[in-house]
Amino acid sequence: SGQREWRPVVYRKCTDTLWLLLFFLFWAGLMFITGYAVMAGAAERLVLGYDSFGNICGRKNTPVKGAPLSGQDMTNKKYVFFLNSCSLEMQSLKLSAVSLCVSSCPQEQLNSLEDLQSFARNNGSCLCVYNLNISSYTLNPKAAELCPALPVPPSKSFPLFNRCVPQNSECYSKYASVLISMVNEMDVFHRILSGILAGRDTVVGLCFLALAFSFMLVLAFRFVRTLLVHTLIALVVFGLLFVSGVLWWLYYDYRNDPSTELETEKENVKFLLGYAIFSTVVTVVLLSLILVLRKRLQFAVQLFRIVGKIIGRIPFLLFQPLWTFLILIVFWVFWVGVLLSLGTAGTAQTTSGGQVEYRALSGISYMAWYHFVGLIWTSEFILACQQMTIAGAVVACYFNRNKNIPPPHPVLSSISVLFCYHLGTAVKGSFLITILRIPRIVLLYLYNILKQKENACAKCLFKCCFCWFWCQESCLRYFNQHAYTTTAINGTNFCTSAKDAVFILAKNSAKLASISCFGDFILFLGKVFVVCFTVFGGLMAFNYHRELQAWVVPLLLVGFFAYLMSHSFLSVFEVTADAMFLCFAVDMETNDGSAEKPYFVDQELL
């Protein structure tokens, strides 16, 4: 029949080494982009603001050639002040007015040069161009050109962009109209970056909230009881209904708000409608499934008790997701930092009068796409390494003849085997997931571009293709996990392991399908619980910062990270159960229970 012989934990060799080399080459490209972004970008310009002479407010600066007023120490000057804030104009997405970095905004109206001089001496905040001495405000004949237009209206610092915003009603209306036009015409990429930066503290806090929820669920599943499963289901139902209701309420609140003028606010309304519809559909589907499967609750409890016994023999498996989470956090922080630098990459060019403009560099969009592929591939690779580590530990314990003396340090042993032999297999499996994800992202991008055409047939086709790729990805994830377990058992490469896993699963599909699917459904409810309550916290936090923020995108990012965290933690039970069932199928396939070929299975577990 050509079927390979199963040889559990007998033979090891390096697998898929060419794929590991390809991954190293890909990361060499990422390092090139990182170096380029660090050298050419300045994320601080987006966060802190900068003046017309190339100085970033709130920090020390390096000189720009041809700009004599550049390179100044602006550590104590954190706010951007426009010399003619009452008559701003926008040209090519840039404000034509001269801007300065100042230490404080004028709280009262200044009517003369003497008032400007007095304000500078009393507050230490010079509102005239840097090369004009305070004592020369009233003596220099060019002071009218180098100082702000009089009268200077009272202004207040605006925390998001660190701008001095005029409080005079007439000036404020002109200032706001120009700022609205500028933000609306900004590239979506930069608006998203601004939203992420503005809510960075909230995003980090919500990620740690998701971490806490995930860790609580891991401990709860370790000591699972019938009451706990009922409580989890009740919390998931409550969370789904509550989040859906809040999303619909926020959508109607935003839609009926007459002050919605900015494009970012209009995007908030559109995204909220999409979130609300998606959340409602998910709620209806999950509630239907819970209703149908409610009678098999006791079966789920027994399943997790068996998995709990295995994890009890390898307690350090519970800490494996923590290391994975920390590695993912470090990588995500690195990735976002490079993205911000890449989004602000530009060359400083001097203009007439010694002013500085930043021109966007060519090829940035291609680098951004490459960087985005790196996010997906590397994140999937890290998760694949966790799956292989858990599978390797379970395999080592299962195929151990002496159940009273478990193998020493099975987790560390599994990690060493992974790094010595099977990193290439993890790279290949994660690459296949990435390949299926990219078409979905491209289809979503094209759908957003072509949605103005109002072609119902095209929309239906896009949605069908999107669902098809999603189904393929879900199936591939399932087979990837079993391929990793087969590699841990036999030490074979990805393709051979996948073929062997498919053969053994097909032969035992009737026994394993219902067990695995129902257990995965309960774990999926746990992931939904984490995402629901994290997104709810994000809704409450971001709803207090509506102005000039595309906060729905950071909220989507938070939801994505929450799902990845919960998946990373709860996959301990998922991977352990799947690996145990595959080991059991291999045990039944290769042994017959006789004295010559006894079963490895522990009768206490089954």
Coordinates of C-alpha atoms in Angstrom, one line a residue:
S1 CA 0.0 0.0 0.0
G2 CA 3.0 2.3 0.3
Q3 CA 2.1 3.4 3.8
R4 CA 5.0 4.6 5.9
E5 CA 5.8 2.8 9.2
W6 CA 5.1 4.9 12.3
R7 CA 8.2 5.2 14.5
P8 CA 7.3 7.2 17.6
V9 CA 10.3 9.2 19.0
V10 CA 12.8 6.9 17.4
Y11 CA 14.5 8.9 14.6
R12 CA 15.3 12.6 14.1
K13 CA 16.7 14.6 11.3
C14 CA 16.6 18.2 10.2
T15 CA 13.4 18.9 8.2
D16 CA 12.5 21.6 5.6
T17 CA 15.9 23.3 5.9
L18 CA 15.4 25.3 2.6
W19 CA 12.3 26.9 4.1
L20 CA 14.2 27.9 7.2
L21 CA 16.8 29.5 4.9
L22 CA 14.0 31.3 3.0
F23 CA 12.7 32.7 6.3
F24 CA 16.1 34.0 7.2
L25 CA 16.4 35.7 3.8
F26 CA 12.9 37.2 4.3
W27 CA 13.9 38.6 7.7
A28 CA 17.1 40.0 6.1
G29 CA 14.7 42.1 4.0
L30 CA 12.8 43.1 7.1
M31 CA 16.0 44.2 8.7
F32 CA 16.8 46.3 5.7
I33 CA 13.4 48.0 5.9
T34 CA 13.9 48.5 9.6
G35 CA 17.2 50.2 9.1
Y36 CA 15.8 52.3 6.3
A37 CA 12.8 53.3 8.4
V38 CA 15.0 54.2 11.4
M39 CA 17.3 56.3 9.2
A40 CA 14.7 58.0 7.1
G41 CA 11.7 58.1 9.4
A42 CA 10.8 60.2 12.4
A43 CA 7.7 58.9 14.2
E44 CA 8.2 61.8 16.7
R45 CA 7.1 64.3 14.0
L46 CA 3.7 62.6 14.0
V47 CA 3.4 62.5 17.7
L48 CA 4.9 65.8 18.9
G49 CA 4.6 68.1 15.9
Y50 CA 7.3 70.2 14.3
D51 CA 8.0 73.8 13.3
S52 CA 8.7 75.4 9.9
F53 CA 12.4 75.0 10.4
G54 CA 12.7 71.3 10.8
N55 CA 12.7 71.2 14.7
I56 CA 10.6 68.6 16.4
C57 CA 8.9 70.1 19.4
G58 CA 9.7 68.7 22.9
R59 CA 13.1 67.2 22.1
K60 CA 16.7 68.1 21.0
N61 CA 17.2 68.3 17.2
T62 CA 20.0 67.9 14.7
P63 CA 20.7 70.7 12.2
V64 CA 19.4 70.5 8.7
K65 CA 21.8 71.7 6.0
G66 CA 20.7 75.1 4.6
A67 CA 18.3 75.8 7.5
P68 CA 20.1 78.1 10.0
L69 CA 17.3 77.9 12.6
S70 CA 17.2 74.1 12.7
G71 CA 19.0 71.9 15.2
Q72 CA 17.7 73.7 18.3
D73 CA 17.0 72.2 21.7
M74 CA 13.2 72.2 22.0
T75 CA 13.0 70.1 25.1
N76 CA 10.9 72.7 27.0
K77 CA 9.0 73.9 23.9
K78 CA 6.3 71.3 23.4
Y79 CA 3.5 73.2 21.5
V80 CA 3.2 74.2 17.9
F81 CA 2.2 77.9 17.5
F82 CA 1.1 79.4 14.1
L83 CA 2.0 83.0 13.4
N84 CA -1.2 83.7 11.6
S85 CA -3.7 81.3 13.2
C86 CA -6.6 83.4 12.2
S87 CA -5.9 83.2 8.5
L88 CA -4.5 79.7 7.8
E89 CA -4.4 78.3 4.3
M90 CA -3.6 74.8 3.1
Q91 CA -1.5 74.1 0.0
S92 CA -0.7 70.5 -1.0
L93 CA -1.8 69.1 2.4
K94 CA 0.5 71.5 4.2
L95 CA -0.3 74.6 6.2
S96 CA 1.2 77.7 4.5
A97 CA 1.7 79.5 7.8
V98 CA 5.0 79.7 9.7
S99 CA 4.9 77.6 12.8
L100 CA 7.1 77.7 15.9
C101 CA 7.7 75.5 18.9
V102 CA 6.7 77.4 22.1
S103 CA 6.7 76.5 25.8
S104 CA 3.2 77.8 26.4
C105 CA 0.3 79.1 24.5
P106 CA -0.9 82.7 25.2
Q107 CA -3.9 82.5 27.5
E108 CA -5.0 86.2 26.9
Q109 CA -5.2 88.3 23.8
L110 CA -2.0 90.2 22.9
N111 CA -2.6 93.4 21.0
S112 CA 0.8 94.9 20.5
L113 CA 4.5 94.1 20.2
E114 CA 5.0 95.3 23.7
D115 CA 2.5 92.6 24.8
L116 CA 4.4 90.0 23.0
Q117 CA 7.6 91.2 24.6
S118 CA 6.0 91.2 28.1
F119 CA 4.6 87.7 27.5
A120 CA 8.0 86.3 26.4
R121 CA 9.7 87.8 29.5
N122 CA 7.1 86.7 32.0
N123 CA 6.4 83.2 30.6
G124 CA 9.6 82.4 28.8
S125 CA 7.6 81.6 25.6
C126 CA 8.8 83.5 22.6
L127 CA 6.1 83.9 19.9
C128 CA 8.4 85.5 17.3
V129 CA 10.9 83.8 15.0
Y130 CA 13.8 82.3 16.9
N131 CA 16.5 84.7 15.6
L132 CA 14.7 87.8 16.8
N133 CA 15.9 88.7 20.3
I134 CA 13.2 89.6 22.9
S135 CA 14.7 93.0 23.4
S136 CA 14.4 93.7 19.6
Y137 CA 10.6 93.0 19.4
T138 CA 9.8 96.8 19.5
L139 CA 13.0 98.0 17.8
N140 CA 13.5 95.7 14.7
P141 CA 11.7 97.2 11.7
K142 CA 11.0 93.6 10.4
A143 CA 9.3 92.6 13.6
A144 CA 5.9 92.7 12.0
E145 CA 7.1 90.0 9.6
L146 CA 8.9 87.9 12.2
C147 CA 6.2 88.0 14.8
P148 CA 2.6 86.8 14.8
A149 CA -0.2 88.8 13.2
L150 CA -1.8 91.2 15.7
P151 CA -3.9 90.9 17.6
V152 CA -2.9 87.4 18.8
P153 CA -6.0 85.7 20.0
P154 CA -6.0 83.7 23.3
S155 CA -5.3 80.0 22.6
K156 CA -5.2 76.7 24.4
S157 CA -3.1 73.7 23.8
F158 CA -4.8 70.8 22.0
P159 CA -3.4 67.5 23.5
L160 CA -3.7 65.3 20.4
F161 CA -1.5 67.3 18.0
N162 CA 0.1 69.6 20.5
R163 CA -1.2 72.7 18.7
C164 CA -2.1 76.1 20.1
V165 CA -5.8 76.4 19.1
P166 CA -7.2 79.9 19.1
Q167 CA -10.2 80.4 21.4
N168 CA -11.6 83.4 19.6
S169 CA -14.8 82.3 17.9
E170 CA -14.0 83.8 14.5
C171 CA -10.4 82.6 14.5
Y172 CA -11.4 79.2 15.8
S173 CA -13.9 78.6 13.0
K174 CA -11.3 79.4 10.4
Y175 CA -8.6 77.4 12.1
A176 CA -11.0 74.4 12.5
S177 CA -12.2 74.5 8.9
V178 CA -8.6 74.4 7.6
L179 CA -7.6 71.6 10.0
I180 CA -10.7 69.6 9.1
S181 CA -9.8 69.9 5.4
M182 CA -6.3 68.9 6.1
V183 CA -7.2 65.8 8.1
N184 CA -9.9 64.7 5.6
E185 CA -7.4 64.8 2.7
M186 CA -4.7 63.0 4.6
D187 CA -3.8 59.6 3.4
V188 CA -5.8 56.9 5.3
F189 CA -2.5 55.3 6.3
H190 CA -1.4 58.4 8.2
R191 CA -4.8 58.8 9.8
I192 CA -4.6 55.3 11.1
L193 CA -1.1 56.0 12.5
S194 CA -2.4 59.1 14.2
G195 CA -5.3 57.1 15.7
I196 CA -2.9 54.4 17.0
L197 CA -0.5 56.9 18.4
A198 CA -3.2 59.0 20.1
G199 CA -4.7 55.9 21.8
R200 CA -1.4 54.0 22.3
D201 CA -1.8 53.9 26.1
T202 CA -5.3 52.6 25.9
V203 CA -4.2 50.0 23.3
V204 CA -1.4 48.7 25.6
G205 CA -3.8 48.6 28.6
L206 CA -6.4 46.7 26.7
C207 CA -3.8 44.2 25.5
F208 CA -2.9 43.5 29.2
L209 CA -6.6 43.2 30.0
A210 CA -6.9 40.5 27.3
L211 CA -3.8 38.8 28.8
A212 CA -5.4 38.7 32.3
F213 CA -8.7 37.3 30.9
S214 CA -6.8 34.6 28.9
F215 CA -4.7 33.6 31.9
M216 CA -7.8 33.3 34.1
L217 CA -9.5 31.0 31.6
V218 CA -6.4 28.8 31.4
L219 CA -6.5 28.3 35.1
A220 CA -10.2 27.7 35.0
F221 CA -10.0 25.1 32.3
R222 CA -7.3 23.3 34.2
F223 CA -9.7 22.6 37.0
V224 CA -12.8 22.4 34.9
R225 CA -16.2 21.4 36.4
T226 CA -19.7 21.4 35.1
L227 CA -20.6 24.6 36.9
L228 CA -17.6 26.4 35.3
V229 CA -18.7 25.4 31.7
H230 CA -22.2 26.7 32.5
T231 CA -20.8 29.9 33.9
L232 CA -18.6 30.4 30.8
I233 CA -21.5 29.9 28.4
A234 CA -23.6 32.4 30.4
L235 CA -20.8 35.0 30.3
V236 CA -20.3 34.5 26.6
V237 CA -24.0 34.9 25.9
F238 CA -24.1 38.0 28.1
G239 CA -21.0 39.4 26.5
L240 CA -22.2 38.9 23.0
L241 CA -25.6 40.5 23.6
F242 CA -24.1 43.4 25.6
V243 CA -21.3 44.2 23.1
S244 CA -23.8 44.0 20.2
G245 CA -26.2 46.4 22.0
V246 CA -23.4 48.8 22.8
L247 CA -22.2 48.8 19.2
W248 CA -25.7 49.6 17.8
W249 CA -26.2 52.3 20.4
L250 CA -22.8 53.9 19.6
Y251 CA -23.7 53.7 15.8
Y252 CA -27.0 55.6 16.3
D253 CA -25.3 58.1 18.6
Y254 CA -22.6 58.9 16.1
R255 CA -24.9 58.9 13.1
N256 CA -27.3 61.4 14.7
D257 CA -24.5 63.7 16.0
P258 CA -24.7 67.0 14.1
S259 CA -21.0 67.8 14.8
T260 CA -19.7 64.9 12.7
E261 CA -17.6 66.7 10.1
L262 CA -14.2 65.0 10.0
E263 CA -13.6 62.1 7.7
T264 CA -12.2 60.2 10.6
E265 CA -15.5 60.6 12.4
K266 CA -17.4 59.5 9.3
E267 CA -15.2 56.5 9.2
N268 CA -16.0 55.7 12.8
V269 CA -19.7 55.6 11.9
K270 CA -19.1 53.3 8.9
F271 CA -16.9 50.9 10.9
L272 CA -19.3 50.9 13.9
L273 CA -22.1 49.8 11.5
G274 CA -19.9 47.0 10.2
Y275 CA -18.9 46.0 13.7
A276 CA -22.5 46.0 14.9
I277 CA -23.7 43.9 11.9
F278 CA -20.8 41.4 12.3
S279 CA -21.3 41.2 16.1
T280 CA -25.0 40.6 15.7
V281 CA -24.5 37.8 13.1
V282 CA -21.9 36.1 15.3
T283 CA -24.2 36.4 18.3
V284 CA -27.1 34.7 16.5
V285 CA -24.9 31.9 15.1
L286 CA -23.2 31.1 18.4
L287 CA -26.5 31.3 20.4
S288 CA -28.0 28.8 17.9
L289 CA -25.0 26.4 18.3
I290 CA -25.1 26.7 22.1
L291 CA -28.8 25.8 22.0
V292 CA -28.3 22.8 19.8
L293 CA -25.2 21.4 21.7
R294 CA -26.4 22.1 25.2
K295 CA -27.2 18.4 25.9
R296 CA -23.6 17.4 25.3
L297 CA -22.2 19.6 28.1
Q298 CA -21.2 16.7 30.4
F299 CA -19.3 15.2 27.5
A300 CA -17.2 18.4 27.3
V301 CA -16.5 18.3 31.0
Q302 CA -15.2 14.7 30.7
L303 CA -13.0 15.7 27.7
F304 CA -11.3 18.5 29.6
R305 CA -10.8 16.3 32.7
I306 CA -8.8 13.9 30.5
V307 CA -6.7 16.8 29.1
G308 CA -6.3 18.2 32.6
K309 CA -4.7 14.9 33.7
I310 CA -2.2 15.1 30.9
I311 CA -1.4 18.7 31.7
G312 CA -1.1 17.7 35.3
R313 CA 1.8 15.5 34.3
I314 CA 3.4 18.4 32.4
P315 CA 2.5 21.4 34.5
F316 CA 4.9 23.7 32.7
L317 CA 2.7 23.5 29.6
L318 CA 0.5 26.1 31.3
F319 CA 3.4 28.6 31.3
Q320 CA 4.2 28.0 27.6
P321 CA 1.7 30.6 26.3
L322 CA 3.2 33.2 28.6
W323 CA 6.5 33.0 26.9
T324 CA 4.7 33.0 23.5
F325 CA 2.8 36.1 24.5
L326 CA 5.9 37.9 25.6
I327 CA 7.7 37.1 22.4
L328 CA 4.6 38.2 20.4
I329 CA 4.4 41.5 22.4
V330 CA 8.1 42.2 21.7
F331 CA 7.6 41.5 18.0
W332 CA 4.4 43.6 17.8
V333 CA 6.1 46.5 19.5
F334 CA 9.0 46.3 17.1
W335 CA 6.6 46.0 14.2
V336 CA 4.5 49.0 15.2
G337 CA 7.7 51.1 15.8
V338 CA 9.0 50.3 12.4
L339 CA 5.6 51.0 10.8
L340 CA 5.5 54.4 12.5
S341 CA 9.0 55.2 11.3
L342 CA 8.1 54.0 7.8
G343 CA 5.0 56.1 7.7
T344 CA 7.0 59.3 8.5
A345 CA 10.0 58.5 6.3
G346 CA 10.8 61.6 4.3
T347 CA 13.8 63.8 3.3
A348 CA 14.2 67.2 4.7
Q349 CA 14.5 69.9 2.0
T350 CA 15.1 73.5 2.6
T351 CA 13.0 76.2 0.9
S352 CA 13.2 80.0 0.6
G353 CA 13.7 81.7 3.9
G354 CA 15.6 78.8 5.5
Q355 CA 12.4 76.8 6.1
V356 CA 12.2 73.0 5.9
E357 CA 9.7 70.7 4.2
Y358 CA 9.6 66.9 4.4
R359 CA 9.1 65.1 1.1
A360 CA 7.7 61.5 1.1
L361 CA 10.2 58.9 -0.2
S362 CA 9.3 56.7 -3.2
G363 CA 8.7 53.0 -2.6
I364 CA 7.3 53.4 0.9
S365 CA 4.0 51.7 0.1
Y366 CA 5.8 48.6 -1.2
M367 CA 7.9 48.4 1.9
A368 CA 4.7 48.8 4.0
W369 CA 3.2 45.8 2.3
Y370 CA 6.4 43.7 2.7
H371 CA 6.4 44.8 6.4
F372 CA 2.7 43.7 6.7
V373 CA 3.4 40.2 5.3
G374 CA 6.2 40.0 7.9
L375 CA 3.7 40.7 10.6
I376 CA 1.4 37.8 9.5
W377 CA 4.2 35.3 8.7
T378 CA 6.2 35.9 11.9
S379 CA 3.2 35.9 14.2
E380 CA 2.0 32.6 12.6
F381 CA 5.6 31.2 12.9
I382 CA 5.7 32.0 16.7
L383 CA 2.3 30.4 17.2
A384 CA 3.5 27.3 15.2
C385 CA 6.5 27.0 17.4
Q386 CA 4.3 26.9 20.4
Q387 CA 2.1 24.2 18.9
M388 CA 5.1 22.1 18.0
T389 CA 6.5 22.5 21.6
I390 CA 3.2 21.4 23.2
A391 CA 2.8 18.6 20.7
G392 CA 6.4 17.4 21.3
A393 CA 5.9 17.4 25.1
V394 CA 2.6 15.4 24.8
V395 CA 4.2 12.9 22.4
A396 CA 7.1 12.3 24.8
C397 CA 4.8 11.6 27.7
Y398 CA 2.3 9.5 25.7
F399 CA 5.0 7.2 24.2
N400 CA 6.7 6.6 27.5
R401 CA 6.3 3.1 28.7
N402 CA 6.8 3.8 32.4
K403 CA 3.9 6.1 33.3
N404 CA 5.0 6.3 36.9
I405 CA 8.2 8.0 35.9
P406 CA 7.5 10.7 33.3
P407 CA 10.3 11.8 31.0
P408 CA 12.5 14.5 32.6
H409 CA 11.8 18.1 31.5
P410 CA 9.5 17.3 28.5
V411 CA 8.9 20.9 27.6
L412 CA 12.6 21.9 27.5
S413 CA 13.3 18.6 25.6
S414 CA 10.6 19.5 23.1
I415 CA 12.0 23.0 22.6
S416 CA 15.5 21.7 22.0
V417 CA 14.2 19.2 19.4
L418 CA 12.2 22.0 17.7
F419 CA 15.3 24.3 17.5
C420 CA 17.7 21.6 16.5
Y421 CA 15.5 19.8 13.9
H422 CA 12.1 21.2 13.0
L423 CA 12.2 25.0 12.7
G424 CA 11.9 24.7 9.0
T425 CA 8.6 22.7 9.4
A426 CA 7.1 25.5 11.5
V427 CA 8.3 28.0 8.9
K428 CA 6.6 26.1 6.1
G429 CA 3.3 25.6 7.9
S430 CA 3.1 29.3 8.9
F431 CA 4.0 30.3 5.3
L432 CA 1.0 28.4 4.0
I433 CA -1.3 30.2 6.4
T434 CA 0.2 33.5 5.3
I435 CA -0.3 32.6 1.6
L436 CA -4.0 32.1 2.3
R437 CA -4.4 35.2 4.3
I438 CA -2.8 37.6 1.7
P439 CA -5.6 37.0 -0.9
R440 CA -8.2 37.7 1.7
I441 CA -6.5 41.0 2.5
V442 CA -6.1 41.9 -1.2
L443 CA -9.8 41.1 -1.8
L444 CA -10.8 43.3 1.2
Y445 CA -8.7 46.1 -0.2
L446 CA -10.2 45.8 -3.7
Y447 CA -13.7 45.6 -2.2
N448 CA -13.2 48.9 -0.4
I449 CA -11.9 50.5 -3.6
L450 CA -14.7 49.2 -5.8
K451 CA -17.6 49.4 -3.4
Q452 CA -18.6 52.8 -4.9
K453 CA -19.6 51.0 -8.1
E454 CA -22.8 49.6 -6.4
N455 CA -22.5 46.4 -8.4
A456 CA -24.5 43.7 -6.4
C457 CA -23.0 40.8 -8.5
A458 CA -19.4 42.0 -7.9
K459 CA -20.1 42.4 -4.2
C460 CA -21.5 38.9 -3.9
L461 CA -18.5 37.5 -5.8
F462 CA -16.1 39.3 -3.5
K463 CA -17.8 38.0 -0.4
C464 CA -18.0 34.4 -1.7
C465 CA -14.2 34.5 -2.5
F466 CA -13.5 35.9 0.9
C467 CA -15.5 33.2 2.7
W468 CA -13.8 30.5 0.5
F469 CA -10.3 31.7 1.5
W470 CA -11.4 31.8 5.1
C471 CA -12.7 28.2 5.0
Q472 CA -9.5 27.1 3.4
E473 CA -7.4 28.8 6.1
S474 CA -9.5 27.1 8.8
C475 CA -9.0 23.7 7.3
L476 CA -5.3 24.3 6.8
R477 CA -4.9 25.3 10.4
Y478 CA -6.5 22.0 11.5
F479 CA -4.3 19.9 9.3
N480 CA -1.2 22.0 10.2
Q481 CA -1.6 21.1 13.8
H482 CA -1.8 17.4 13.1
A483 CA 1.2 17.7 10.7
Y484 CA 3.2 19.3 13.5
T485 CA 2.2 16.4 15.9
T486 CA 3.2 13.9 13.3
T487 CA 6.6 15.6 12.9
A488 CA 7.0 15.4 16.6
I489 CA 6.2 11.6 16.5
N490 CA 8.1 10.5 13.3
G491 CA 10.6 13.3 12.7
T492 CA 9.5 13.7 9.1
N493 CA 9.2 16.9 7.0
F494 CA 6.0 18.9 6.7
C495 CA 4.6 17.3 3.5
T496 CA 5.3 13.7 4.6
S497 CA 3.8 14.4 8.0
A498 CA 0.7 16.0 6.6
K499 CA 0.2 13.0 4.3
D500 CA 0.6 10.6 7.2
A501 CA -1.7 12.6 9.4
V502 CA -4.4 12.8 6.8
F503 CA -4.2 9.0 6.3
I504 CA -4.5 8.2 10.0
L505 CA -7.2 10.8 10.6
A506 CA -9.3 9.5 7.7
K507 CA -9.1 6.0 9.0
N508 CA -10.3 7.1 12.5
S509 CA -12.5 10.1 11.5
A510 CA -15.7 8.6 13.0
K511 CA -14.0 8.2 16.5
L512 CA -12.2 11.5 16.6
A513 CA -14.3 14.1 14.7
S514 CA -17.1 14.6 17.2
I515 CA -14.7 14.6 20.2
S516 CA -12.3 17.1 18.7
C517 CA -15.0 19.4 17.2
F518 CA -17.0 19.7 20.4
G519 CA -13.9 20.4 22.5
D520 CA -12.8 23.0 20.0
F521 CA -16.2 24.7 20.2
I522 CA -16.0 25.1 24.0
L523 CA -12.5 26.6 23.6
F524 CA -13.7 28.9 20.9
L525 CA -16.4 30.2 23.3
G526 CA -13.5 31.0 25.7
K527 CA -11.8 33.0 23.0
V528 CA -15.1 34.8 22.2
F529 CA -15.4 35.6 26.0
V530 CA -11.9 37.3 26.0
V531 CA -12.5 39.2 22.8
C532 CA -16.0 40.4 23.9
F533 CA -15.0 41.8 27.2
T534 CA -11.8 43.3 25.8
V535 CA -13.6 45.0 23.0
F536 CA -16.2 46.3 25.5
G537 CA -13.4 47.9 27.5
G538 CA -12.1 49.4 24.3
L539 CA -15.5 50.8 23.4
M540 CA -15.8 52.5 26.7
A541 CA -12.2 53.8 26.6
F542 CA -12.1 55.1 23.0
N543 CA -15.6 56.6 23.1
Y544 CA -14.2 59.4 25.3
H545 CA -11.8 60.4 22.6
R546 CA -13.9 61.1 19.5
E547 CA -12.2 64.1 18.0
L548 CA -9.7 63.6 15.1
Q549 CA -9.1 59.9 15.9
A550 CA -9.8 57.0 13.6
W551 CA -10.3 55.0 16.9
V552 CA -12.2 52.2 15.3
V553 CA -9.0 51.0 13.6
P554 CA -7.1 50.7 16.9
L555 CA -10.2 49.0 18.3
L556 CA -10.0 46.4 15.5
L557 CA -6.3 46.0 16.3
V558 CA -7.2 45.4 20.0
G559 CA -9.8 42.8 19.0
F560 CA -7.3 41.1 16.8
F561 CA -4.6 41.1 19.5
A562 CA -7.1 39.9 22.1
Y563 CA -8.1 36.9 19.9
L564 CA -4.4 36.1 19.3
M565 CA -3.6 36.2 23.0
S566 CA -6.6 34.0 23.9
H567 CA -5.8 31.6 21.1
S568 CA -2.2 31.5 22.2
F569 CA -3.2 30.6 25.8
L570 CA -6.2 28.3 25.2
S571 CA -4.4 26.5 22.4
V572 CA -2.6 24.6 25.2
F573 CA -5.8 22.6 25.7
E574 CA -6.7 22.5 22.0
V575 CA -3.2 21.3 20.9
T576 CA -2.9 18.9 23.9
A577 CA -6.3 17.3 23.1
D578 CA -5.6 17.0 19.3
A579 CA -2.1 15.6 20.0
M580 CA -3.4 13.1 22.5
F581 CA -6.1 11.9 20.0
L582 CA -3.6 11.5 17.2
C583 CA -1.1 9.7 19.5
F584 CA -4.0 7.3 20.5
A585 CA -4.8 6.7 16.8
V586 CA -1.2 5.9 16.0
D587 CA -1.0 3.7 19.1
M588 CA -4.0 1.7 17.9
E589 CA -2.6 1.6 14.4
T590 CA 0.9 0.3 15.3
N591 CA 0.2 -1.9 18.4
D592 CA -2.3 -4.7 19.1
G593 CA -2.2 -4.9 22.9
S594 CA -0.2 -8.2 22.9
A595 CA 2.9 -8.8 25.1
E596 CA 5.1 -8.2 22.0
K597 CA 3.3 -4.9 21.0
P598 CA 1.6 -3.5 24.0
Y599 CA -0.4 -0.3 23.9
F600 CA 1.2 2.9 25.1
V601 CA -2.1 4.3 26.2
D602 CA -2.6 4.9 29.9
Q603 CA -5.8 3.0 31.1
E604 CA -6.3 5.6 33.8
L605 CA -6.9 8.3 31.1
L606 CA -9.3 6.5 28.9

